[in-house]
Every structure is written in C-alpha cells, then in structure tokens.
PDB file of C-alpha atoms in Angstrom:
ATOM      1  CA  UNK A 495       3.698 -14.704  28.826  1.00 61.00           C
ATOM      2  CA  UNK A 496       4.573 -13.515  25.448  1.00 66.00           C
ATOM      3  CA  UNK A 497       4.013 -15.269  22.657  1.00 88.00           C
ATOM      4  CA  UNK A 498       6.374 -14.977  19.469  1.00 94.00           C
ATOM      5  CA  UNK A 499       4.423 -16.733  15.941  1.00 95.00           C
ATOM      6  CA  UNK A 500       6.287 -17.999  12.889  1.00 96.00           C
ATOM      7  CA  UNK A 501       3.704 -18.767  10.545  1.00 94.00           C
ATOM      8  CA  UNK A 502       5.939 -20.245   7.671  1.00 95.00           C
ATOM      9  CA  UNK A 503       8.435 -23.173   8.602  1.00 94.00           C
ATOM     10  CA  UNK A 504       9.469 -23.027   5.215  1.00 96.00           C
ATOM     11  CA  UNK A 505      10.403 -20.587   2.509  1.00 97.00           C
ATOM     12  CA  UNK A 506      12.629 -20.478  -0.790  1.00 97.00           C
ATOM     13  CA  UNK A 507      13.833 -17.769  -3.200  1.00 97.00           C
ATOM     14  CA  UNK A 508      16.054 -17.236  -6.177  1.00 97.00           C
ATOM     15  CA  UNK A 509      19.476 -15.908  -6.111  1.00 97.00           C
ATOM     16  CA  UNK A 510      19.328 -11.529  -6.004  1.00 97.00           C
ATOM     17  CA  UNK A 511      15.490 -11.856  -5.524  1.00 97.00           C
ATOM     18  CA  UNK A 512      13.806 -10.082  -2.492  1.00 97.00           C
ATOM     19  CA  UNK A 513      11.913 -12.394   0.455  1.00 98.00           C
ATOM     20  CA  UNK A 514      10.006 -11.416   3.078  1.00 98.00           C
ATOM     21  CA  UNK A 515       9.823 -13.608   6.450  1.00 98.00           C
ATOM     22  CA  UNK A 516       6.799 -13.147   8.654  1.00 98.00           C
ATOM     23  CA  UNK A 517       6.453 -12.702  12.719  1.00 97.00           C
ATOM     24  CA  UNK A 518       3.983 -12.113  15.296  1.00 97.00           C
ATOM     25  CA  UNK A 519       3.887 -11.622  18.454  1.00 96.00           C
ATOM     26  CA  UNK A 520       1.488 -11.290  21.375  1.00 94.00           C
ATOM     27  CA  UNK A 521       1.780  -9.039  24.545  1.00 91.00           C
ATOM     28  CA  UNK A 522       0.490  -6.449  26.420  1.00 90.00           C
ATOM     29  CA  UNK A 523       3.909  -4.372  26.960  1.00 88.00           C
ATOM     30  CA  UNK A 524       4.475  -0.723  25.360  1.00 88.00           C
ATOM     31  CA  UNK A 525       8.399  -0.944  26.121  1.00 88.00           C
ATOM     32  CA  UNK A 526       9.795  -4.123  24.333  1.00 90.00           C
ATOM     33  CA  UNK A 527      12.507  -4.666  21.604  1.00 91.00           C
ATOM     34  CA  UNK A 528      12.407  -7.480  18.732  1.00 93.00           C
ATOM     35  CA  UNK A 529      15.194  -9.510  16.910  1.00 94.00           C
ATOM     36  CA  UNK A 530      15.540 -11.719  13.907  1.00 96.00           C
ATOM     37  CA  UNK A 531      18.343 -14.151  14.395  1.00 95.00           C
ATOM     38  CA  UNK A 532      19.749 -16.210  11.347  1.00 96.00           C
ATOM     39  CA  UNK A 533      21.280 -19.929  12.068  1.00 95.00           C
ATOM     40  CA  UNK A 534      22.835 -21.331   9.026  1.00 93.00           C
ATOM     41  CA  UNK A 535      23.782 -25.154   8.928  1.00 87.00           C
ATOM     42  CA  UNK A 536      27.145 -24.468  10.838  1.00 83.00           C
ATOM     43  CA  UNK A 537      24.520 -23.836  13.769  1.00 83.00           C
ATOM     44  CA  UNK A 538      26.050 -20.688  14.919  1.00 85.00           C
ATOM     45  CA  UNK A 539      23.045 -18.057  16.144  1.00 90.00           C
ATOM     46  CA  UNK A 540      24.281 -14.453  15.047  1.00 91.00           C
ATOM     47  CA  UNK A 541      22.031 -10.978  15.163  1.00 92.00           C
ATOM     48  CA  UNK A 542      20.836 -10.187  12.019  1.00 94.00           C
ATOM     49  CA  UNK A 543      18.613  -6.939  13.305  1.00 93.00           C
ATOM     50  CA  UNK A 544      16.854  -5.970  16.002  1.00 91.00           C
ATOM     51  CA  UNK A 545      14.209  -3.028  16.469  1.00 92.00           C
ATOM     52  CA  UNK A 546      13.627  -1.006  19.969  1.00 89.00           C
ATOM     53  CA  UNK A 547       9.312  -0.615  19.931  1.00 89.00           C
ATOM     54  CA  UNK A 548       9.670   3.092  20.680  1.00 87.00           C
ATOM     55  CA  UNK A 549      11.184   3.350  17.625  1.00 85.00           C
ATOM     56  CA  UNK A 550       8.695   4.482  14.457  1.00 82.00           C
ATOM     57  CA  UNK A 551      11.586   4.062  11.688  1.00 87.00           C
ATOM     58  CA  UNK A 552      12.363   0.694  10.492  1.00 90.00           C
ATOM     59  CA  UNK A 553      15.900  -0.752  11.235  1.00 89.00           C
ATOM     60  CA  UNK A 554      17.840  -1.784   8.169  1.00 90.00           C
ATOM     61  CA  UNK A 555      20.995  -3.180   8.215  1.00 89.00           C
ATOM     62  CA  UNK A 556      22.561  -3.629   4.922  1.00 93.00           C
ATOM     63  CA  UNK A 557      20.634  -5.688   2.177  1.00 96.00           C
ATOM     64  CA  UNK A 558      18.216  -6.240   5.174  1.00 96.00           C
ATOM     65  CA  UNK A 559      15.167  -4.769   6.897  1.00 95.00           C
ATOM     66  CA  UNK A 560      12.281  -4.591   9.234  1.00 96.00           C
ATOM     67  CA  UNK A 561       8.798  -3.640   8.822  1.00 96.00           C
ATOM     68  CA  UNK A 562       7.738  -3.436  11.864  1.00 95.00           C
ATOM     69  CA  UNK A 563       4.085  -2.811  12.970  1.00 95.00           C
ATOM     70  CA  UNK A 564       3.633  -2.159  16.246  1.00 94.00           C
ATOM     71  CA  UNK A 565      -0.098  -2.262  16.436  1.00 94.00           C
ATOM     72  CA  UNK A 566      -0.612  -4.897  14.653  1.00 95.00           C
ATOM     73  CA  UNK A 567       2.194  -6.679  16.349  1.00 95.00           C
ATOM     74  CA  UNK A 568       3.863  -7.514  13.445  1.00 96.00           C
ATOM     75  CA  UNK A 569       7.753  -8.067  12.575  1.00 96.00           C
ATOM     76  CA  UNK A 570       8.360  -8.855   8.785  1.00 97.00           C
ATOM     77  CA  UNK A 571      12.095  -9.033   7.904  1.00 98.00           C
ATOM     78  CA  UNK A 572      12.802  -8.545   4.147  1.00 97.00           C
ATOM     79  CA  UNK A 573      15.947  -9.533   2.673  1.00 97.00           C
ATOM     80  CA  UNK A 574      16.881  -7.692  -0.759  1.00 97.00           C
ATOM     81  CA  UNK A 575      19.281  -9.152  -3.302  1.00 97.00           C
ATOM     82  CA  UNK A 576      19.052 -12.726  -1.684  1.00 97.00           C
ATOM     83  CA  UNK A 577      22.954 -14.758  -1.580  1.00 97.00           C
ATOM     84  CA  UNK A 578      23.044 -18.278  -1.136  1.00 96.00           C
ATOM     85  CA  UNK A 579      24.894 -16.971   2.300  1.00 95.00           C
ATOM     86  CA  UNK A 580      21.109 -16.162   3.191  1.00 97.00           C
ATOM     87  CA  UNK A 581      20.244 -20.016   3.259  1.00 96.00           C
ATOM     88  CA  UNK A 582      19.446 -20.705   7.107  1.00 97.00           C
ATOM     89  CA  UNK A 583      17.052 -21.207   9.953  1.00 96.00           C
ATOM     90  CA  UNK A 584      15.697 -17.493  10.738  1.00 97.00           C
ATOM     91  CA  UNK A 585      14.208 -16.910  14.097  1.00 96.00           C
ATOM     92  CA  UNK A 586      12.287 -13.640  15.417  1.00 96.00           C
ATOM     93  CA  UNK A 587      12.671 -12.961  18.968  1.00 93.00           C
ATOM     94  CA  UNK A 588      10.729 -10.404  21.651  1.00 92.00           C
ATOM     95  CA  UNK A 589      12.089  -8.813  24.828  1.00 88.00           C
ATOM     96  CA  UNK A 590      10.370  -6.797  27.576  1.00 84.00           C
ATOM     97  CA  UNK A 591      11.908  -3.853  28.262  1.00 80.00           C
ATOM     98  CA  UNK A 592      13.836  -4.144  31.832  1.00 75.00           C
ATOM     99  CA  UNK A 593      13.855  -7.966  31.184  1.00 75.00           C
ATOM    100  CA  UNK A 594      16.297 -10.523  31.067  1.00 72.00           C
ATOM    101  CA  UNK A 595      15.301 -13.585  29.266  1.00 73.00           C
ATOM    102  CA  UNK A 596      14.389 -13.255  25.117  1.00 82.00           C
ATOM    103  CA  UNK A 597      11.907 -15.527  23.896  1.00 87.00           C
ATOM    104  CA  UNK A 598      11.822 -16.838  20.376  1.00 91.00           C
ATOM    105  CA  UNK A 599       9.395 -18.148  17.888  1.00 93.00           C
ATOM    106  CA  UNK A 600       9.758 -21.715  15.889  1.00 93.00           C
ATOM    107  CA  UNK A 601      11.228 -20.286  13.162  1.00 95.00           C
ATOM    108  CA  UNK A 602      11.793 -20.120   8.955  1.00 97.00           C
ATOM    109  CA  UNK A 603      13.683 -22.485   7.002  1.00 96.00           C
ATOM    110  CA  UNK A 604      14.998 -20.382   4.208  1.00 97.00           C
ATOM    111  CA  UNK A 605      16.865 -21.729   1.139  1.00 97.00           C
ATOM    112  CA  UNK A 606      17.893 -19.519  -1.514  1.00 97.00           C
ATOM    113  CA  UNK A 607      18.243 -21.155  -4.734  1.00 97.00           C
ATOM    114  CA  UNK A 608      21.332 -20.654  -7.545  1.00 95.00           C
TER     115      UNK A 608
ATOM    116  CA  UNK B 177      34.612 -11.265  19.485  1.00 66.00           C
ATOM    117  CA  UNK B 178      32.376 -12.780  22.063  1.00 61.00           C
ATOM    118  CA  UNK B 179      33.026 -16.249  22.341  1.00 89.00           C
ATOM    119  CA  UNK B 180      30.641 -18.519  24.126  1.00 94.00           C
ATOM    120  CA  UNK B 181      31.623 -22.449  24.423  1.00 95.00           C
ATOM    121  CA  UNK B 182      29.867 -25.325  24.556  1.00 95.00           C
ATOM    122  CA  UNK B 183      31.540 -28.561  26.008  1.00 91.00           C
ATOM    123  CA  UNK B 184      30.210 -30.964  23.287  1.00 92.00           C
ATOM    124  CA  UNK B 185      28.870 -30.122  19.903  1.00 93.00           C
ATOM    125  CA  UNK B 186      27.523 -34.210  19.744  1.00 96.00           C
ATOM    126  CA  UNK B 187      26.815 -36.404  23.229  1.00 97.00           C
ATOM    127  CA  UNK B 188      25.171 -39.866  23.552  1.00 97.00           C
ATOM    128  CA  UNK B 189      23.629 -40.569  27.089  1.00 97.00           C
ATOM    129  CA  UNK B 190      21.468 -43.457  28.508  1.00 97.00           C
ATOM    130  CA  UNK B 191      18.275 -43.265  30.181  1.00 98.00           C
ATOM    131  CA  UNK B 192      18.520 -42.190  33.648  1.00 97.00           C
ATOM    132  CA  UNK B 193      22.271 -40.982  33.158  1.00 97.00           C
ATOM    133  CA  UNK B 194      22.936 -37.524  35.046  1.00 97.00           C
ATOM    134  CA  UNK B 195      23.865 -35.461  32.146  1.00 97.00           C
ATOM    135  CA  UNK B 196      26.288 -32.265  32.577  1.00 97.00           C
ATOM    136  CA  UNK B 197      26.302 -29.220  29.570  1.00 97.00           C
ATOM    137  CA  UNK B 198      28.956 -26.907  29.889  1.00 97.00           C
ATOM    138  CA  UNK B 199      29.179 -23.599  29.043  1.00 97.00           C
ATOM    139  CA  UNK B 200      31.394 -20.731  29.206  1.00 97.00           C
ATOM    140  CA  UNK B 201      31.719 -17.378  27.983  1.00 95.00           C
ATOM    141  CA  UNK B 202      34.699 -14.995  28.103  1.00 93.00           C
ATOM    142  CA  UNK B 203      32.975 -11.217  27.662  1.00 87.00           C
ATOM    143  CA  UNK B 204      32.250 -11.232  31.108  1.00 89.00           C
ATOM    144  CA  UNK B 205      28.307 -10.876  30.294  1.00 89.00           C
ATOM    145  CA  UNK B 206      26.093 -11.007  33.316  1.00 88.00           C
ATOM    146  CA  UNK B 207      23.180 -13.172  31.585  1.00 89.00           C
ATOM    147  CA  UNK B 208      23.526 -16.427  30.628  1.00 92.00           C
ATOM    148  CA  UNK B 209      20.603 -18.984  29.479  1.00 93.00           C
ATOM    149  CA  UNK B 210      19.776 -22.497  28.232  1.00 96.00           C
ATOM    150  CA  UNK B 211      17.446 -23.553  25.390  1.00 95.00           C
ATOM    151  CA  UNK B 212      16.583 -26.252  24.069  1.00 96.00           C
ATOM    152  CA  UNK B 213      15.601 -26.008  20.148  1.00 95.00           C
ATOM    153  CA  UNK B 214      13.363 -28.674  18.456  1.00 94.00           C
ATOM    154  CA  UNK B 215      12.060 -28.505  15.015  1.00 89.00           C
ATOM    155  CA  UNK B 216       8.890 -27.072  14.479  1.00 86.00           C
ATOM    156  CA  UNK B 217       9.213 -25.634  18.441  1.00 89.00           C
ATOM    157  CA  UNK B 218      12.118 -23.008  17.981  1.00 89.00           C
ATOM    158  CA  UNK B 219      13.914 -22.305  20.762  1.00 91.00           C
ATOM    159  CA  UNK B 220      12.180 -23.076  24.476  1.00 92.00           C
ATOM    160  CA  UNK B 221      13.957 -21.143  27.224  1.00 91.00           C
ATOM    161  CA  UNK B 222      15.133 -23.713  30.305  1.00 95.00           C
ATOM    162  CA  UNK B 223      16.554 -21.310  32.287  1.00 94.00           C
ATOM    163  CA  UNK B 224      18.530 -18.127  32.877  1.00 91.00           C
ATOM    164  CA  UNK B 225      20.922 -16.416  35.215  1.00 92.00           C
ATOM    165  CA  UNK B 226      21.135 -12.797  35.912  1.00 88.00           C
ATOM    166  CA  UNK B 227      24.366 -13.229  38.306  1.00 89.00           C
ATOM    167  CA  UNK B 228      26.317 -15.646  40.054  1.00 92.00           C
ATOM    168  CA  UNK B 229      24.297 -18.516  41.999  1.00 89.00           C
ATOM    169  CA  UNK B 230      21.129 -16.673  40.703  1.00 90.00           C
ATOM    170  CA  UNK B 231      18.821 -18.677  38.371  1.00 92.00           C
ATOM    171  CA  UNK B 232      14.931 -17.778  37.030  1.00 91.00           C
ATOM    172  CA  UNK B 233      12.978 -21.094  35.749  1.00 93.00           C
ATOM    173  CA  UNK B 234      11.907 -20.058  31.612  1.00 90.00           C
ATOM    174  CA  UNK B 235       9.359 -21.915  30.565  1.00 89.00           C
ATOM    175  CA  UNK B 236      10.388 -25.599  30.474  1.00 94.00           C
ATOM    176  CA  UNK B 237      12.188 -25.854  33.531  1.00 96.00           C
ATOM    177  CA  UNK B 238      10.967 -29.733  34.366  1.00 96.00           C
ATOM    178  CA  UNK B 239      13.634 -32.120  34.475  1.00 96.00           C
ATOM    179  CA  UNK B 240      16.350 -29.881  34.423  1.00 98.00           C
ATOM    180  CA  UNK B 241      18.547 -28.094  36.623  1.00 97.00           C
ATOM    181  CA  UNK B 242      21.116 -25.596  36.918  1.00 97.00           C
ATOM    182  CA  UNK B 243      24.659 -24.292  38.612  1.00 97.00           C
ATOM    183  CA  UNK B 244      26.402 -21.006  38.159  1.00 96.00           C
ATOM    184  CA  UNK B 245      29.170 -21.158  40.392  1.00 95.00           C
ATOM    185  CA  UNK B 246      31.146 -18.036  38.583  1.00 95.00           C
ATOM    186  CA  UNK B 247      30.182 -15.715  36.507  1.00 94.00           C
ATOM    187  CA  UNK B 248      31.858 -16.968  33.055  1.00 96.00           C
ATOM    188  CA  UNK B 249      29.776 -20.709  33.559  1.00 97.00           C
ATOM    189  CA  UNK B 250      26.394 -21.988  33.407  1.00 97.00           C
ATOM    190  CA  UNK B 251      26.162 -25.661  33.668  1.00 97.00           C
ATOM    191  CA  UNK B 252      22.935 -27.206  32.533  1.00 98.00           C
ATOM    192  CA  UNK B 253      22.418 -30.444  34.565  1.00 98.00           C
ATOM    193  CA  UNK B 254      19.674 -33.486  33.370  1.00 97.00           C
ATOM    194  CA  UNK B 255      19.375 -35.369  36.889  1.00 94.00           C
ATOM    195  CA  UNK B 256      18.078 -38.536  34.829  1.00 97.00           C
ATOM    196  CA  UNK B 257      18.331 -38.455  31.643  1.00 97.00           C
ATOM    197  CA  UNK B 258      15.213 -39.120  29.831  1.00 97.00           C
ATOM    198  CA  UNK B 259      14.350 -40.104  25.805  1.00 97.00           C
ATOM    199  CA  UNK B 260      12.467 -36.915  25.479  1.00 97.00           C
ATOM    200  CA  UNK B 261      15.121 -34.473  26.919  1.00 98.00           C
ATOM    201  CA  UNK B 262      17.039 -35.400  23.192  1.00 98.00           C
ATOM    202  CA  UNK B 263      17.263 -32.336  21.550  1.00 97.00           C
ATOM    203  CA  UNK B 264      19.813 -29.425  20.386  1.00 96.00           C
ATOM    204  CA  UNK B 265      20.577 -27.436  23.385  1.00 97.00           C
ATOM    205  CA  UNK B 266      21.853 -23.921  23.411  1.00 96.00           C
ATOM    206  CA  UNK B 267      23.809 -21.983  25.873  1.00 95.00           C
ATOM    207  CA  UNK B 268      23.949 -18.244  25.474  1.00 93.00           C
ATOM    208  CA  UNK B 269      24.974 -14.850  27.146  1.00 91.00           C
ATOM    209  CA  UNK B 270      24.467 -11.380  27.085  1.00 86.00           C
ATOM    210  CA  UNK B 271      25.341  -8.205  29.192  1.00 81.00           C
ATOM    211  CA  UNK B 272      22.751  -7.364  31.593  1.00 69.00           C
ATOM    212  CA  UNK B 273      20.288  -4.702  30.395  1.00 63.00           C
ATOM    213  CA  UNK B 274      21.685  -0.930  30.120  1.00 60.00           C
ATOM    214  CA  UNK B 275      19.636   2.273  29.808  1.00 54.00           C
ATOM    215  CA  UNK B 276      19.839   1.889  26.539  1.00 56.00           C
ATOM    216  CA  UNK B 277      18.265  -1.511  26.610  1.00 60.00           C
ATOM    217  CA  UNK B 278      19.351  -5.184  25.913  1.00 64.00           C
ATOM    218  CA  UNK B 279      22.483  -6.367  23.572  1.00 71.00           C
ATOM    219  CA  UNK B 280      21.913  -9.254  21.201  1.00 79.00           C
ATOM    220  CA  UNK B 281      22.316 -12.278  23.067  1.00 85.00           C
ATOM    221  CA  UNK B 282      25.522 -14.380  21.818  1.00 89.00           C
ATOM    222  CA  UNK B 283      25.120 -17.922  21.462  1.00 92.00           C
ATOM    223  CA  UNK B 284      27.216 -21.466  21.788  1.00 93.00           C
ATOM    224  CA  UNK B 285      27.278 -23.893  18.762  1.00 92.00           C
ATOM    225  CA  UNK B 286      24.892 -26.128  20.563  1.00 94.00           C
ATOM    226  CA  UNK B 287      25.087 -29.507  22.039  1.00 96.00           C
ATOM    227  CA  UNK B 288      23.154 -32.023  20.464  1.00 96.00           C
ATOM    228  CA  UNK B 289      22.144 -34.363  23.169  1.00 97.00           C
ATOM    229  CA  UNK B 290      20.768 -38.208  22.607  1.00 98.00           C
ATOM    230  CA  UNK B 291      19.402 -40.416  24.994  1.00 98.00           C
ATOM    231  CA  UNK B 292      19.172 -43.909  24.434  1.00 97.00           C
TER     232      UNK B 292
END
C-alpha cells in the first residue's frame, strides 16, 4: 500500500512571506498523480494543486507551487506571498494511475500570522 | 459547482446505536468514498464505490459498512456504534478515471460524529 508522510503537523508564517510544506510518499508505481488539498476552519476540502508523475515541470497555480521530486519521492508545496486566507489544515495526497481511491497523509496545520 | 452533502455537520450517538451518514452528490460522479479524519492521522479511507451497489474496503473498513443504492448516495452505516468510531467523517466524490487521469475528488463538510 502506499504510504503518504507529513513530517510537520505544524507550521506558521508572516503575512506576504513564502512557506514551504513538506510530503513524502512511498510506492513502487511509475504512473501516479499527487495533490495538496487545503481545509480551512469552515472544514470544506478544496484542490489546491495537483501534479501528474509523468510530468517533469512543476505545477503552479497562482501564488502556489510544487516541487516535485520524483525520485526522491518528494512533494513540497510552496506558497508565495502568504494571506491570512492561507491559514488551514493542508493535506498531500497520492493516486495510482488507473485507480480509484486517493490516499492522504496526516497533514500541516498552517497559520499565517498578521 | 459540485456540490456534495452531508446529512449532519454535528451528531451525538450512544454506544451500540446503529448510526446512518448520508451523503449525496449532484455531478453525477461515479466515485464516491468515506473517511474518517483524526488529528495527527489525516484522513483514513473506509471505503469507496466505483458504481452503483459496488463497494472496495480502504483501509479501515472494521466496524463499518456501506449502501449505494443509486448512483448520487453513499450511506456510511456504524452497525453499533462504538466510543472509538468518534471522529470527523468525510464523504466525497469524483468522476471515474478518464484517459487523461483522475479529477480532484470533491468533498462534503464532514459529519462530526460522538459516541457516548
């Protein structure tokens, strides 16, 4: 089974400064596709990026980004010019290719500070 | 927009209570899936359904079950309620995978479930 690793259950920035969330994951696929999912306090999940693994470039979307790592099986999101907005629960997730079912790791607590 | 429904954003139960979370969706997705989501744990997949009266097990399946009589609801069901089955629990949906591989997955608000 695939493993997905948060390492830090906690982070915190200033307001417009840039933080970097970190993910792992473990599996033996070469066809898979990774998420980061924010969930501020109103508890609503919603897509912040995804990346396909047969990919090379980075996604970005907006004021954030991936670096994604594929043989080191690494997933860092960065988010640039951080907005109080930011402050949630951010999960990264991992998806076999031809698969159904998305598995998730335990996830960062970020707060970004006025 | 996507809009995917849980029943109860808040619901008490007693021990050994059968428990019902509803959930429907309304973008006619053909995956739907349960998790439960404890602190420090993320979110644990309970179960999934690819179509209608099909279900997988994820990987906490114990204790639970699950219906999907048509397509737009997947019904989580606790057959006795137990203290450690209180959690957040979240319902969500996505379309089935294309060629060009999967959507995002849209997700419920999430039931927080007690059991006393």
């Amino acid at each position: 089974a695939q493993t997905v690793t948060q390492s830090q259950p906690e982070m915190s920035v200033q307001e417009a400064e840039t933080v970097t969330l970190s993910c792992t994951y473990d599996t033996s696929e070469n066809n898979y596709y990774l998420f980061w999912y924010k969930q501020p306090p109103s508890r609503q999940m919603i897509l912040v990026i995804r990346q396909e693994a047969y990919k090379q470039q980075n996604a970005t979307e907006n004021r954030f980004s991936v670096n994604f790592q594929k043989a080191a099986k690494s997933f860092s999101l960065k988010i640039s010019d951080s907005q109080l907005g930011d402050t949630a629960m951010y999960f990264c997730a991992f998806m076999k290719h031809n698969s159904n079912d998305m598995r998730f790791g335990a996830g960062t607590r970020l707060t970004v500070k006025p | 927009d996507v809009k995917v429904t849980q029943s109860s954003r808040y619901l008490v139960k007693r021990t050994g209570e059968k428990v019902f979370l509803e959930c429907v969706q309304d973008m006619d997705h053909e995956n739907m899936f349960w998790y439960r989501q404890d602190p420090g744990l993320g979110l644990r997949l309970i179960y999934f359904s690819y179509d209608v009266k099909m279900k997988e097990k994820g990987d906490i399946p114990e204790g639970y079950s699950v219906s999907r009589e048509k397509k737009e609801r997947f019904s989580l069901i606790l057959e006795s309620a137990s203290t450690n089955q209180t959690s957040m629990y979240l319902c969500a949906s996505s379309l089935y995978p294309r060629a060009g591989g999967p959507d995002e997955a849209f997700f419920g608000q999430g039931t927080r479930l007690t059991v006393v």
